[in-house]
PDB file of N, CA, C, O and CB in Angstrom:
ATOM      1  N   UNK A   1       0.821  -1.180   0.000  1.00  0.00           N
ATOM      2  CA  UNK A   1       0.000   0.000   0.000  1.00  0.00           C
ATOM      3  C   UNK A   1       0.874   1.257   0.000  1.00  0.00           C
ATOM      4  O   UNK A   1       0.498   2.290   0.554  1.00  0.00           O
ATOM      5  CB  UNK A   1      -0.939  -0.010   1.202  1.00  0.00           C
ATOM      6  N   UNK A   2       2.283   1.127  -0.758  1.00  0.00           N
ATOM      7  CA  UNK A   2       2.660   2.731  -0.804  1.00  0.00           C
ATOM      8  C   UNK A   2       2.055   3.595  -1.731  1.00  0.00           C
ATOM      9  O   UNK A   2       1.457   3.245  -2.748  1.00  0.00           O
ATOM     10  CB  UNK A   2       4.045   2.955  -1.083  1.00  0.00           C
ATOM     11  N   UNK A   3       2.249   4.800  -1.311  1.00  0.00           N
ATOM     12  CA  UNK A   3       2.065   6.239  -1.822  1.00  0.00           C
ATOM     13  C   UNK A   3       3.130   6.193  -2.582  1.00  0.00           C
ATOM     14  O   UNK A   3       4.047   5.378  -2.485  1.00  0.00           O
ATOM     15  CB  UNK A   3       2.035   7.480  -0.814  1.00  0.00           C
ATOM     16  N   UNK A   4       2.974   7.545  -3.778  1.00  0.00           N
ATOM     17  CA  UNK A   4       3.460   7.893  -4.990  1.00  0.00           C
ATOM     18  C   UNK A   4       4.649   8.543  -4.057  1.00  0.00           C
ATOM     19  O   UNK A   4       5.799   8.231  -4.363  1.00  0.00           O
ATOM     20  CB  UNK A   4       2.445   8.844  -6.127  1.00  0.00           C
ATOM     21  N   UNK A   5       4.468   9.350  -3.035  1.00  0.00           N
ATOM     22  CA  UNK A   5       5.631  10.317  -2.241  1.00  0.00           C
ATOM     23  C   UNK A   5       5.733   9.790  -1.189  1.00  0.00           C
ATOM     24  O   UNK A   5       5.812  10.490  -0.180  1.00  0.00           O
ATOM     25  CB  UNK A   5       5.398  11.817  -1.943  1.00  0.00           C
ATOM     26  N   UNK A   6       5.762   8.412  -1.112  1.00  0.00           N
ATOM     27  CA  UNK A   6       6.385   8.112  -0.075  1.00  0.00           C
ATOM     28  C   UNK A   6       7.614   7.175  -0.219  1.00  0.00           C
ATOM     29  O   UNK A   6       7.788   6.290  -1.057  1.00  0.00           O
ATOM     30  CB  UNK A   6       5.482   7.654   0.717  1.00  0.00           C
ATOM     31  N   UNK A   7       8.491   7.605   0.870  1.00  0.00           N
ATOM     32  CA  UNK A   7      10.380   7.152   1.217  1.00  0.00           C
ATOM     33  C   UNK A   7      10.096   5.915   1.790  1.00  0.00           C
ATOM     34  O   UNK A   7       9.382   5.523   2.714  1.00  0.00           O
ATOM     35  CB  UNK A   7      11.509   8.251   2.542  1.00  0.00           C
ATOM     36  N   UNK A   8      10.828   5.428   1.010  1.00  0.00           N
ATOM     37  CA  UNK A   8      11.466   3.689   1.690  1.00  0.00           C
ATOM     38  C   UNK A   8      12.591   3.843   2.028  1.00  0.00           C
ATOM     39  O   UNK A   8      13.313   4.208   1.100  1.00  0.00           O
ATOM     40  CB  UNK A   8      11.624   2.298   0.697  1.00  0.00           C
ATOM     41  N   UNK A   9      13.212   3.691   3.232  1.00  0.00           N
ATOM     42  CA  UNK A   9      14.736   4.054   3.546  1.00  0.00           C
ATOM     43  C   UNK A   9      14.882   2.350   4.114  1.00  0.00           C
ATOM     44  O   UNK A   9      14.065   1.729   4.794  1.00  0.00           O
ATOM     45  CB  UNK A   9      15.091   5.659   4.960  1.00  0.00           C
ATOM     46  N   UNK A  10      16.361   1.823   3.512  1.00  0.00           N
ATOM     47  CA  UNK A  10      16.487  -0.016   3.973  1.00  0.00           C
ATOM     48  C   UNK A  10      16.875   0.677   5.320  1.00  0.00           C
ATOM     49  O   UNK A  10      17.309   1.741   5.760  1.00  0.00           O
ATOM     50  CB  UNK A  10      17.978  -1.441   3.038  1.00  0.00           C
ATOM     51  N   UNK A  11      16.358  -0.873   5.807  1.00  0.00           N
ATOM     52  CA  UNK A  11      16.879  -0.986   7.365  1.00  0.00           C
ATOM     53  C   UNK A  11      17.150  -2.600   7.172  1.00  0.00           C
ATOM     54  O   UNK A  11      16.857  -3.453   8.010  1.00  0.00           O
ATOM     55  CB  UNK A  11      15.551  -0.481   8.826  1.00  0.00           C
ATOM     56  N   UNK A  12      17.768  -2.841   5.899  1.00  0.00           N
ATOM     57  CA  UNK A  12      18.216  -4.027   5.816  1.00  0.00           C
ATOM     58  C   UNK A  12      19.690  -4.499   6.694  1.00  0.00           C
ATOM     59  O   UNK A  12      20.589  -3.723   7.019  1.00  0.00           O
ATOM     60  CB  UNK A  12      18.303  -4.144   4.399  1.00  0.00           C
ATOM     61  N   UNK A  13      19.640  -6.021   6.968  1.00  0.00           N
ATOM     62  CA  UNK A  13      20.791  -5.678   8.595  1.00  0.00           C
ATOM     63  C   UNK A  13      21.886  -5.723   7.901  1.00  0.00           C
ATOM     64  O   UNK A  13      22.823  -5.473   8.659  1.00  0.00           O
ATOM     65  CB  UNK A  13      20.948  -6.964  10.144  1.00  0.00           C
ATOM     66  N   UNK A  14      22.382  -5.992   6.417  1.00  0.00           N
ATOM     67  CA  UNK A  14      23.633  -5.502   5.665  1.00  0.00           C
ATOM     68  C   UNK A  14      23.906  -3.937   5.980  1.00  0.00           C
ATOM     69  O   UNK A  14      25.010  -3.449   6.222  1.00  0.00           O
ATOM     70  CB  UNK A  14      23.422  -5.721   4.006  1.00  0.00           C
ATOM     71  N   UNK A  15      22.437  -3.129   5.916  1.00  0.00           N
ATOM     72  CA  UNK A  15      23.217  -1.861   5.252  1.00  0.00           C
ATOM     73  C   UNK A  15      23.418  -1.277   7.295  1.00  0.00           C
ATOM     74  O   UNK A  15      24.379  -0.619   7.693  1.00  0.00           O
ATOM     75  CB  UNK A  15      21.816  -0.450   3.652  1.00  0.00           C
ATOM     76  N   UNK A  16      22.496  -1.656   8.013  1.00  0.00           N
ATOM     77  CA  UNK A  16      22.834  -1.318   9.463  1.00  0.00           C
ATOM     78  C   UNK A  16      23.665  -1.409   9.955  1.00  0.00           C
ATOM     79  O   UNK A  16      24.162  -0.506  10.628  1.00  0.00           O
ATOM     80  CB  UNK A  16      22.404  -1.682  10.201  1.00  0.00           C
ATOM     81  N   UNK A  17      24.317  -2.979   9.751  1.00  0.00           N
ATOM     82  CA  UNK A  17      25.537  -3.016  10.234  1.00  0.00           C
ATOM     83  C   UNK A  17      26.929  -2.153   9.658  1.00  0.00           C
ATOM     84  O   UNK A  17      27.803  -1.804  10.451  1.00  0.00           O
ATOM     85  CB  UNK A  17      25.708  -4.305  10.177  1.00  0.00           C
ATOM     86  N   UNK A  18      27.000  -1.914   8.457  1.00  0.00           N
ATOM     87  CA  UNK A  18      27.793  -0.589   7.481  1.00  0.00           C
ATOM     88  C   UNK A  18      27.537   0.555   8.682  1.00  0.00           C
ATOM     89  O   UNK A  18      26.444   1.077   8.904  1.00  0.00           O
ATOM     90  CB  UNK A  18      26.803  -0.046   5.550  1.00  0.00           C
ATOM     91  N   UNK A  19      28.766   0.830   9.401  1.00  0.00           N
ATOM     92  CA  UNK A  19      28.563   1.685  10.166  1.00  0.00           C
ATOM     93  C   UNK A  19      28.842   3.117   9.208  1.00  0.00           C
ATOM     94  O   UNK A  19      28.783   4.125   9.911  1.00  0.00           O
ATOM     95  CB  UNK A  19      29.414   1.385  11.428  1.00  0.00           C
ATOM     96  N   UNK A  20      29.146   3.410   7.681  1.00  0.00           N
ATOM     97  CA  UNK A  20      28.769   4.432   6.849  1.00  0.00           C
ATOM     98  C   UNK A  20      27.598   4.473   6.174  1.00  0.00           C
ATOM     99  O   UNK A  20      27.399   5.395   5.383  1.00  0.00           O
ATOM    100  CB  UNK A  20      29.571   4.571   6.052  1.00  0.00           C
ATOM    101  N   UNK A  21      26.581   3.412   6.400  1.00  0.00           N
ATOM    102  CA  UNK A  21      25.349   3.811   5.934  1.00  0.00           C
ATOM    103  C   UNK A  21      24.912   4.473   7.154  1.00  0.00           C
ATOM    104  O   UNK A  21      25.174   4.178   8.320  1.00  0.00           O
ATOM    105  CB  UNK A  21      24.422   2.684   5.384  1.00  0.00           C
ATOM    106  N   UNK A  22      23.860   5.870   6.462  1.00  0.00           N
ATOM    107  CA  UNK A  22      23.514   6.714   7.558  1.00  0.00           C
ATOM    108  C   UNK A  22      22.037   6.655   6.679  1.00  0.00           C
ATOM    109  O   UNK A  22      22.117   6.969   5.492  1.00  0.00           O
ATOM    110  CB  UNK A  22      24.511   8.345   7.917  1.00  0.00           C
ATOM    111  N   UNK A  23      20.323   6.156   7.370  1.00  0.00           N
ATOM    112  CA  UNK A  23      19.606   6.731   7.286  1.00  0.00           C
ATOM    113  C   UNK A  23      19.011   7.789   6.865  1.00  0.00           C
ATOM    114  O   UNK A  23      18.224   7.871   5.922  1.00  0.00           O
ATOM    115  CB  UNK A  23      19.610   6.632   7.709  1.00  0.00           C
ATOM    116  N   UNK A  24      19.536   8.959   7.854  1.00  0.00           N
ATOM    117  CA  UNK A  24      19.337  10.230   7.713  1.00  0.00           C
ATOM    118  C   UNK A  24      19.912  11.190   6.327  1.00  0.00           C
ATOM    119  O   UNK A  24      19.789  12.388   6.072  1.00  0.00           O
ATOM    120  CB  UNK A  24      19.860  10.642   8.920  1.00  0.00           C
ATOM    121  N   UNK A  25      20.636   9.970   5.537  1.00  0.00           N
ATOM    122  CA  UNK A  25      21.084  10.973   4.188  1.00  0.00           C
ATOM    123  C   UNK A  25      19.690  10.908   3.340  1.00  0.00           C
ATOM    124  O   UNK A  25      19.389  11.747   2.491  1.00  0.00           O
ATOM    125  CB  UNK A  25      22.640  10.262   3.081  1.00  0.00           C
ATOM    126  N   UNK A  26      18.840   9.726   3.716  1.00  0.00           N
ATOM    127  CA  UNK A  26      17.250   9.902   2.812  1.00  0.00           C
ATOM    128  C   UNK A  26      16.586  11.023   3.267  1.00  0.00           C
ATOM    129  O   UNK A  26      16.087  11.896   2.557  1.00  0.00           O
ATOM    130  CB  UNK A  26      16.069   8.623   3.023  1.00  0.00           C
ATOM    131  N   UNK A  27      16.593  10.980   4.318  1.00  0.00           N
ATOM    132  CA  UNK A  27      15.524  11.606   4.963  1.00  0.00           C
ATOM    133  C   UNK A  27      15.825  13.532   4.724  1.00  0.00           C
ATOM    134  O   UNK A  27      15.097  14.524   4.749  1.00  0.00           O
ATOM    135  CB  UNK A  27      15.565  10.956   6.767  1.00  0.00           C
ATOM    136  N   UNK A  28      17.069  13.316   4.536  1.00  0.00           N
ATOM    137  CA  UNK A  28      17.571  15.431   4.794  1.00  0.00           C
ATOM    138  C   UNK A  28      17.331  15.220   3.088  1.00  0.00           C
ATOM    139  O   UNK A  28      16.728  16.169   2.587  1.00  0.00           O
ATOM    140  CB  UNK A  28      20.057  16.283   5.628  1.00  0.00           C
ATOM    141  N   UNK A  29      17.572  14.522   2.480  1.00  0.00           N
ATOM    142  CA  UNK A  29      17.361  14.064   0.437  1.00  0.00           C
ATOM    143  C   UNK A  29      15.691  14.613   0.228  1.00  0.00           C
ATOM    144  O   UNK A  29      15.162  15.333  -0.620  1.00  0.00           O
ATOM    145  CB  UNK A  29      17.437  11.545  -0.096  1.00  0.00           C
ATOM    146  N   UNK A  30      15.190  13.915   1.396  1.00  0.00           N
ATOM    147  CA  UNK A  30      13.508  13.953   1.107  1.00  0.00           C
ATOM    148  C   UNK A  30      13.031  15.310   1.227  1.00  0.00           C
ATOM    149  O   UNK A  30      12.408  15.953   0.382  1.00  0.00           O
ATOM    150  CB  UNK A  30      12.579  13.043   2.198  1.00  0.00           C
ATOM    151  N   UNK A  31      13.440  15.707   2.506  1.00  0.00           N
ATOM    152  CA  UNK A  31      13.263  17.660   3.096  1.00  0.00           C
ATOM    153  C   UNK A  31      13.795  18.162   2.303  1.00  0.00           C
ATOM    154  O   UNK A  31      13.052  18.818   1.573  1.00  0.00           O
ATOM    155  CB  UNK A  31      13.950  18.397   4.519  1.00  0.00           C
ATOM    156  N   UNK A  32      15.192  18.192   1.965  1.00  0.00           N
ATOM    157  CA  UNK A  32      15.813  19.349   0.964  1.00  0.00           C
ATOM    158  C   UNK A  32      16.044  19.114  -0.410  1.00  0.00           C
ATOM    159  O   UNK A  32      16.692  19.854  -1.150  1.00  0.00           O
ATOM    160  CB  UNK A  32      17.103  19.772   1.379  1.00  0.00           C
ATOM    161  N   UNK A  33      15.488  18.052  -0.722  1.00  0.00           N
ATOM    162  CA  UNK A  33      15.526  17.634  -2.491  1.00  0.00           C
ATOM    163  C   UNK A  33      14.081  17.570  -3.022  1.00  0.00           C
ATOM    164  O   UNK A  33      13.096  17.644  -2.288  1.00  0.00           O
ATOM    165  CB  UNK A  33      16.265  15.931  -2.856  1.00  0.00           C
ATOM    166  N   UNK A  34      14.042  17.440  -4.225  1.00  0.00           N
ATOM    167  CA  UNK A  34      12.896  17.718  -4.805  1.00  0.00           C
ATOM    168  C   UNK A  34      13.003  16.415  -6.081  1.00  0.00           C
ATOM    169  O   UNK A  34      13.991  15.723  -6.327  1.00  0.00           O
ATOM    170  CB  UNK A  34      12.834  19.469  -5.296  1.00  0.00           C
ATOM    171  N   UNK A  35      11.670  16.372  -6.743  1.00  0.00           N
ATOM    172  CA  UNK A  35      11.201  14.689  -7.600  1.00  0.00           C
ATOM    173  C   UNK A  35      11.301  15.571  -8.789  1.00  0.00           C
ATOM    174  O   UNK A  35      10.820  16.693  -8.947  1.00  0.00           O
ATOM    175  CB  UNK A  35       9.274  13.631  -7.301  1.00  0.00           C
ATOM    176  N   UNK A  36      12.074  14.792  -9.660  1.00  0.00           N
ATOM    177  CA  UNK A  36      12.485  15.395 -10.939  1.00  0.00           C
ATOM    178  C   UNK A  36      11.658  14.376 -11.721  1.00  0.00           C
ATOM    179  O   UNK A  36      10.995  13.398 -11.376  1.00  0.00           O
ATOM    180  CB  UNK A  36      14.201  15.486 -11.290  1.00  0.00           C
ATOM    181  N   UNK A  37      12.055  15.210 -13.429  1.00  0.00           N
ATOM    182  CA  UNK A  37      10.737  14.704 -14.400  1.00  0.00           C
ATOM    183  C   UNK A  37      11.053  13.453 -14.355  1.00  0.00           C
ATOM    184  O   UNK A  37      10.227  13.010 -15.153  1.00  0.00           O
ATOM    185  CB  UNK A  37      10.539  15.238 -16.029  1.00  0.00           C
ATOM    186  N   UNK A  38      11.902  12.184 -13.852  1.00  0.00           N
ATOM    187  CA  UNK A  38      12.584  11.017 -13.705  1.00  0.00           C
ATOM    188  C   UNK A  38      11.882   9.909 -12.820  1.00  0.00           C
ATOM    189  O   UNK A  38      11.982   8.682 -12.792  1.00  0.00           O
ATOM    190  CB  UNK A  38      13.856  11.366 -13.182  1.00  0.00           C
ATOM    191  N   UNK A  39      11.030  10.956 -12.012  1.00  0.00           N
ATOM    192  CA  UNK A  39      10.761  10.878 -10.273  1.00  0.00           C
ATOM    193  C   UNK A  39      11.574  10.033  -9.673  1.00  0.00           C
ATOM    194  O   UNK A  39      11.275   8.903  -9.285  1.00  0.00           O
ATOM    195  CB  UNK A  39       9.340  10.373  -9.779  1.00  0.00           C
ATOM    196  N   UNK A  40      12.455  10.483  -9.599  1.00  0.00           N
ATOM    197  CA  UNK A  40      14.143  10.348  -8.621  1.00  0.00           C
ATOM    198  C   UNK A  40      14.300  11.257  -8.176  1.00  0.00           C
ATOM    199  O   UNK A  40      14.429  12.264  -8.873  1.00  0.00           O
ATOM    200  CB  UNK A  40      15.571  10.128  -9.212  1.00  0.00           C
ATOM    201  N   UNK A  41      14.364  11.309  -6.674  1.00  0.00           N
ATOM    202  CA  UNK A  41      15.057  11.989  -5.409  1.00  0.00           C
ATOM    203  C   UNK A  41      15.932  12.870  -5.946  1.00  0.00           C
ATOM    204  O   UNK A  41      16.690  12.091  -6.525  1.00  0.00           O
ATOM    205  CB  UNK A  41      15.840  11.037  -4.410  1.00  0.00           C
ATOM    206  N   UNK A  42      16.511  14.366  -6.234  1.00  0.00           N
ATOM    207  CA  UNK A  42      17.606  15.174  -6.517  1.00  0.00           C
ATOM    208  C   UNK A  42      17.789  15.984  -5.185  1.00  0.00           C
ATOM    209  O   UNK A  42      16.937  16.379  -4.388  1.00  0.00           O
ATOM    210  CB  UNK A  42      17.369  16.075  -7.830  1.00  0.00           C
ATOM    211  N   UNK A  43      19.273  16.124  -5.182  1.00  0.00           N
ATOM    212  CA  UNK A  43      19.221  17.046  -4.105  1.00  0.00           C
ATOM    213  C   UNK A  43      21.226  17.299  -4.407  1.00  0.00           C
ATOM    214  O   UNK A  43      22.142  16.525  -4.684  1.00  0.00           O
ATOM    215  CB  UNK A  43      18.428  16.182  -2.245  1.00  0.00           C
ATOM    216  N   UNK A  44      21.143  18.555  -4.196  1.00  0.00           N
ATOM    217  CA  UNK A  44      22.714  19.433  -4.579  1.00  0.00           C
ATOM    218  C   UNK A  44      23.646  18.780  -3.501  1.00  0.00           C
ATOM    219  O   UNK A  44      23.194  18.823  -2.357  1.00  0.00           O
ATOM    220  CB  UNK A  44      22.698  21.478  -4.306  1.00  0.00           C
ATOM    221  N   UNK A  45      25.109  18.066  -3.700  1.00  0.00           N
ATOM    222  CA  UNK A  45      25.510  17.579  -2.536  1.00  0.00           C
ATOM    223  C   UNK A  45      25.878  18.515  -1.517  1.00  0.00           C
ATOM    224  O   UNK A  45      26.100  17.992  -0.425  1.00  0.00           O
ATOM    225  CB  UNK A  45      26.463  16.785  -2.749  1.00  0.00           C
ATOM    226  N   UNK A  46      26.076  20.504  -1.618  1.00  0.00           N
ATOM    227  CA  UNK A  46      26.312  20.450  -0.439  1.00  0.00           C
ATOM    228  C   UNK A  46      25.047  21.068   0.392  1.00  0.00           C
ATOM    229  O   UNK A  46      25.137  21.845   1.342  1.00  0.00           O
ATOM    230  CB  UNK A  46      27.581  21.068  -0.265  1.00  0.00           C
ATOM    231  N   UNK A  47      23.916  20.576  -0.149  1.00  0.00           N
ATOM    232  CA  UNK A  47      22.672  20.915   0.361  1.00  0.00           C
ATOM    233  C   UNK A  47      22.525  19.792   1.437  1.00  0.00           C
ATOM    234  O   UNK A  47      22.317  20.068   2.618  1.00  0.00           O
ATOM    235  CB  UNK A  47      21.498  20.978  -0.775  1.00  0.00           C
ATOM    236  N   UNK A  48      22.647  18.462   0.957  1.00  0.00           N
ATOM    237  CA  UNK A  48      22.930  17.092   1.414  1.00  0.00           C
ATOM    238  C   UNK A  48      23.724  17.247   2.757  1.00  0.00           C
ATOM    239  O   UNK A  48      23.453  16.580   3.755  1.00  0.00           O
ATOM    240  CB  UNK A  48      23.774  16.240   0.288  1.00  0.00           C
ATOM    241  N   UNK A  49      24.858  18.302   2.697  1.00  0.00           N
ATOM    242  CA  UNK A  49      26.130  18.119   3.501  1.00  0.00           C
ATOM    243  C   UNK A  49      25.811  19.017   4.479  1.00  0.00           C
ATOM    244  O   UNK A  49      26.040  18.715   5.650  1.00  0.00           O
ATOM    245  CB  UNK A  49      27.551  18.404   2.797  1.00  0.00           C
ATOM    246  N   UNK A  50      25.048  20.653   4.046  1.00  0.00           N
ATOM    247  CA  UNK A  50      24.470  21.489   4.880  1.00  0.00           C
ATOM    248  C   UNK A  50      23.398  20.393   5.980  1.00  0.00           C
ATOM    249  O   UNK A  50      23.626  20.155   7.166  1.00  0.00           O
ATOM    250  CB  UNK A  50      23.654  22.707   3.869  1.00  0.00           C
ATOM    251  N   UNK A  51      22.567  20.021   5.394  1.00  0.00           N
ATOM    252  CA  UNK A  51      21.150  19.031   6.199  1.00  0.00           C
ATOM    253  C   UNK A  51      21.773  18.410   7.157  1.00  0.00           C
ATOM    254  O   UNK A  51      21.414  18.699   8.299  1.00  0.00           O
ATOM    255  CB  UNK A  51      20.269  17.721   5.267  1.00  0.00           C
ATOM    256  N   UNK A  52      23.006  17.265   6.965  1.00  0.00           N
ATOM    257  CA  UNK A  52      23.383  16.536   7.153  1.00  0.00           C
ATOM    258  C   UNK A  52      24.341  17.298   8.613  1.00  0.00           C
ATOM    259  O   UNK A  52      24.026  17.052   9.777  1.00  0.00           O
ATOM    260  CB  UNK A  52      23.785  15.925   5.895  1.00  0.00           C
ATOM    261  N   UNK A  53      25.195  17.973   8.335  1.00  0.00           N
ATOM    262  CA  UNK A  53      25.835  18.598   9.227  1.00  0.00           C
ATOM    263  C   UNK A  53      24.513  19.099  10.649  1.00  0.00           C
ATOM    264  O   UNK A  53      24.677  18.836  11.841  1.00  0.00           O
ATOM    265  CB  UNK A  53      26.656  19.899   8.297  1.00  0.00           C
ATOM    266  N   UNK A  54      23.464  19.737  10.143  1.00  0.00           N
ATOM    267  CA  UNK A  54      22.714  20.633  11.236  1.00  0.00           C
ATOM    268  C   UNK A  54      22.288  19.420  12.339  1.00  0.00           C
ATOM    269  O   UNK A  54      22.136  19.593  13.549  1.00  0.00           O
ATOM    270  CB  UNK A  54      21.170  21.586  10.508  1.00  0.00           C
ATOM    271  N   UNK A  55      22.144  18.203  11.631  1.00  0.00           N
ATOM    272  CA  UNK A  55      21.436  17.037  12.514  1.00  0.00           C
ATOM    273  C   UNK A  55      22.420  16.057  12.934  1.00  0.00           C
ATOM    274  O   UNK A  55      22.113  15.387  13.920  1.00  0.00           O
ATOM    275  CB  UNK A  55      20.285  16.224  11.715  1.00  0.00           C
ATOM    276  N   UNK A  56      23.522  15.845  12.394  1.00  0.00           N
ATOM    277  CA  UNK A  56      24.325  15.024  13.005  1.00  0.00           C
ATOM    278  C   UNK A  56      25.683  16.018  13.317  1.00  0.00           C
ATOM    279  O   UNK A  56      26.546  15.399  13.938  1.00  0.00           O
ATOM    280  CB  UNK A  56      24.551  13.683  12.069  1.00  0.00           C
ATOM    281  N   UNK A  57      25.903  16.890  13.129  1.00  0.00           N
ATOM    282  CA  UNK A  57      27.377  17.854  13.633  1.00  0.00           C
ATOM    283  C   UNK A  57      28.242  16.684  13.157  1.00  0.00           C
ATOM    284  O   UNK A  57      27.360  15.935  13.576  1.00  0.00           O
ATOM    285  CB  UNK A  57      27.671  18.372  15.667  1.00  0.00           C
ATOM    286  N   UNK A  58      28.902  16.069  12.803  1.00  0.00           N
ATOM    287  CA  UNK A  58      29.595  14.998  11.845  1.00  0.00           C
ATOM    288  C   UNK A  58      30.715  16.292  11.260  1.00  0.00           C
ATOM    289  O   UNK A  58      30.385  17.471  11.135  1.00  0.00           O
ATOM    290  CB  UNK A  58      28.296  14.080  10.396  1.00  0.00           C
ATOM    291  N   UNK A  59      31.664  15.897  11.048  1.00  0.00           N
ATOM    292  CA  UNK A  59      33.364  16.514  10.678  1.00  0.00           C
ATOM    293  C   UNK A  59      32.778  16.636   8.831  1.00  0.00           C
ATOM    294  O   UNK A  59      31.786  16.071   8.369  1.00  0.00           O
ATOM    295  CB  UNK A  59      35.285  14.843  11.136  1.00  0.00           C
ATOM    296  N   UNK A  60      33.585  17.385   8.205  1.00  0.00           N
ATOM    297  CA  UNK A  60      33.425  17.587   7.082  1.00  0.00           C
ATOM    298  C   UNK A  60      33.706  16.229   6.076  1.00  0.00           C
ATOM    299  O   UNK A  60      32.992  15.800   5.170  1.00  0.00           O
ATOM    300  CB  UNK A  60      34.189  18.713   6.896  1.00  0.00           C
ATOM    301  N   UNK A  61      34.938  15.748   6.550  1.00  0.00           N
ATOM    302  CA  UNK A  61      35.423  14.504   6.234  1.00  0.00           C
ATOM    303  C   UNK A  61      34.533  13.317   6.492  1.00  0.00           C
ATOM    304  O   UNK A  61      34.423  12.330   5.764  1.00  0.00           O
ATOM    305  CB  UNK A  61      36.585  14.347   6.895  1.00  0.00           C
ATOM    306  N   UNK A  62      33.873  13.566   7.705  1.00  0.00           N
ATOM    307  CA  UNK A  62      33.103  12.040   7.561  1.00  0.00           C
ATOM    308  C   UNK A  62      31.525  12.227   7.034  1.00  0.00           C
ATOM    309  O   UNK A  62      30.696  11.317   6.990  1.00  0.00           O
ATOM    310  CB  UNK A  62      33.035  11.176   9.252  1.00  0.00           C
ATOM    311  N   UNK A  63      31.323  13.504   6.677  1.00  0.00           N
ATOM    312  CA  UNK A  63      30.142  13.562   5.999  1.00  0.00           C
ATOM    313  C   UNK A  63      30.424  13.003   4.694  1.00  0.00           C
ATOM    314  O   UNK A  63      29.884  11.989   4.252  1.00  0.00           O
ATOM    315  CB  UNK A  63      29.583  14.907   5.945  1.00  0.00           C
ATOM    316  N   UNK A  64      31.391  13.786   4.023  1.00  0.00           N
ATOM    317  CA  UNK A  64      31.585  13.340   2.455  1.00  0.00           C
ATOM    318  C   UNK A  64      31.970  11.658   2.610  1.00  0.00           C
ATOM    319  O   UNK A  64      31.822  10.904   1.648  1.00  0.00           O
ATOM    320  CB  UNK A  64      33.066  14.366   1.570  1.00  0.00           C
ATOM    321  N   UNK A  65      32.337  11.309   3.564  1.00  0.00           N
ATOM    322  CA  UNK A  65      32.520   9.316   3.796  1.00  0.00           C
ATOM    323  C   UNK A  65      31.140   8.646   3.673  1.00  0.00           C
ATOM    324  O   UNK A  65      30.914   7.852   2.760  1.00  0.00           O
ATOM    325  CB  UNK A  65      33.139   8.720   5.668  1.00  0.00           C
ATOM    326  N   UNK A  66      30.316   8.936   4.502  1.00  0.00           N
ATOM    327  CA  UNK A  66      28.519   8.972   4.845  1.00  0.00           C
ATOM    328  C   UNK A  66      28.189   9.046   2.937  1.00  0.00           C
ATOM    329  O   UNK A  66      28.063   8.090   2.172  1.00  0.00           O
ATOM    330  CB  UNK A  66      27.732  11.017   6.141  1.00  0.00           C
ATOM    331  N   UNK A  67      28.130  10.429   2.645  1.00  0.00           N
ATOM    332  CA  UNK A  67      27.550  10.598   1.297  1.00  0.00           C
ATOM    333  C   UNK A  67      28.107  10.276   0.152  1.00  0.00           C
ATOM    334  O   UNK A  67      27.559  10.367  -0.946  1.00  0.00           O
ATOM    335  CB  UNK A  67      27.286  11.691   1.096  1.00  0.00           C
ATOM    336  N   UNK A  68      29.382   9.828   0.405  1.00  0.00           N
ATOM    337  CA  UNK A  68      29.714   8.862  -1.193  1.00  0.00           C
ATOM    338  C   UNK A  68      29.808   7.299  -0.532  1.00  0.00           C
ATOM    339  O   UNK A  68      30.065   6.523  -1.452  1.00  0.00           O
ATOM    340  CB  UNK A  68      31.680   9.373  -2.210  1.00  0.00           C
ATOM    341  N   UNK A  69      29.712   6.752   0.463  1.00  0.00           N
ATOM    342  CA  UNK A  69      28.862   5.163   0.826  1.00  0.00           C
ATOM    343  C   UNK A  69      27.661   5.065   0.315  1.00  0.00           C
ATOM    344  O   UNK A  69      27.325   4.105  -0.378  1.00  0.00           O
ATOM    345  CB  UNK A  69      28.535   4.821   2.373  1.00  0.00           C
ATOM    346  N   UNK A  70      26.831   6.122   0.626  1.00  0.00           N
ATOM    347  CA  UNK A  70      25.317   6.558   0.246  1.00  0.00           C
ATOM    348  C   UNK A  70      25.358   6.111  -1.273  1.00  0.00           C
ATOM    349  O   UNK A  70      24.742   5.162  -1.759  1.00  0.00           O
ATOM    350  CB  UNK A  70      24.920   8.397   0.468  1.00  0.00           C
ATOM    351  N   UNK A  71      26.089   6.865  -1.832  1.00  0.00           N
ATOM    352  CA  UNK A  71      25.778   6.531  -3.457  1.00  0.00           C
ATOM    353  C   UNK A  71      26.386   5.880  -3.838  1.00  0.00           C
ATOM    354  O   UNK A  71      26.420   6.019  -5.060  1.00  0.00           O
ATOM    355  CB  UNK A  71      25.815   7.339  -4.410  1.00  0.00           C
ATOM    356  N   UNK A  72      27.114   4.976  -3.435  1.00  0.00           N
ATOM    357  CA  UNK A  72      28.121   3.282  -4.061  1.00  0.00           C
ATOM    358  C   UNK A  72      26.506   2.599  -4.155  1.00  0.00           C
ATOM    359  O   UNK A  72      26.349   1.433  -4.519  1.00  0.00           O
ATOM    360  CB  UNK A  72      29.722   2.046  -2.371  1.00  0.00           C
TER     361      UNK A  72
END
C-alpha cells in the first residue's frame, strides 16, 4: 500500500551493520531535495552536507565518507 511520495529508507541488517550507511542521508534528500521529471530523489551535494551537518554535527570529512557510501 505505498504512496506515490512516499520514502522507503532499507533498514536491511547488511546496510545497518555498514557503520557508513547513515539513514538520515534519505531523509535530509527527502526535506531538501525535490522529484524530478525522472521521479528520482535530486538534491545538490552540499545541500545534502548542509542538512546533514545541522542534525548530526559529523566533521566535514566524515560527511563526504557517509555521502559517497550513500551513493556506491
Amino acid at each position: 500500500m505505498s504512496k506515490q511520495n512516499d520514502l522507503l529508507i532499507s533498514i536491511a541488517e547488511k546496510h545497518m551493520k555498514d557503520k557508513k550507511y547513515d539513514p538520515q542521508v534519505s531523509l535530509i534528500g527527502y526535506i531538501k531535495g525535490f522529484i524530478n521529471d525522472s521521479q528520482r530523489l535530486v538534491i545538490a551535494k552540499k545541500d545534502l552536507r548542509k542538512g546533514l551537518k545541522e542534525i548530526t554535527h559529523l566533521t566535514y570529512h566524515k560527511l563526504n565518507v557517509v555521502i559517497d557510501s550513500y551513493v556506491e
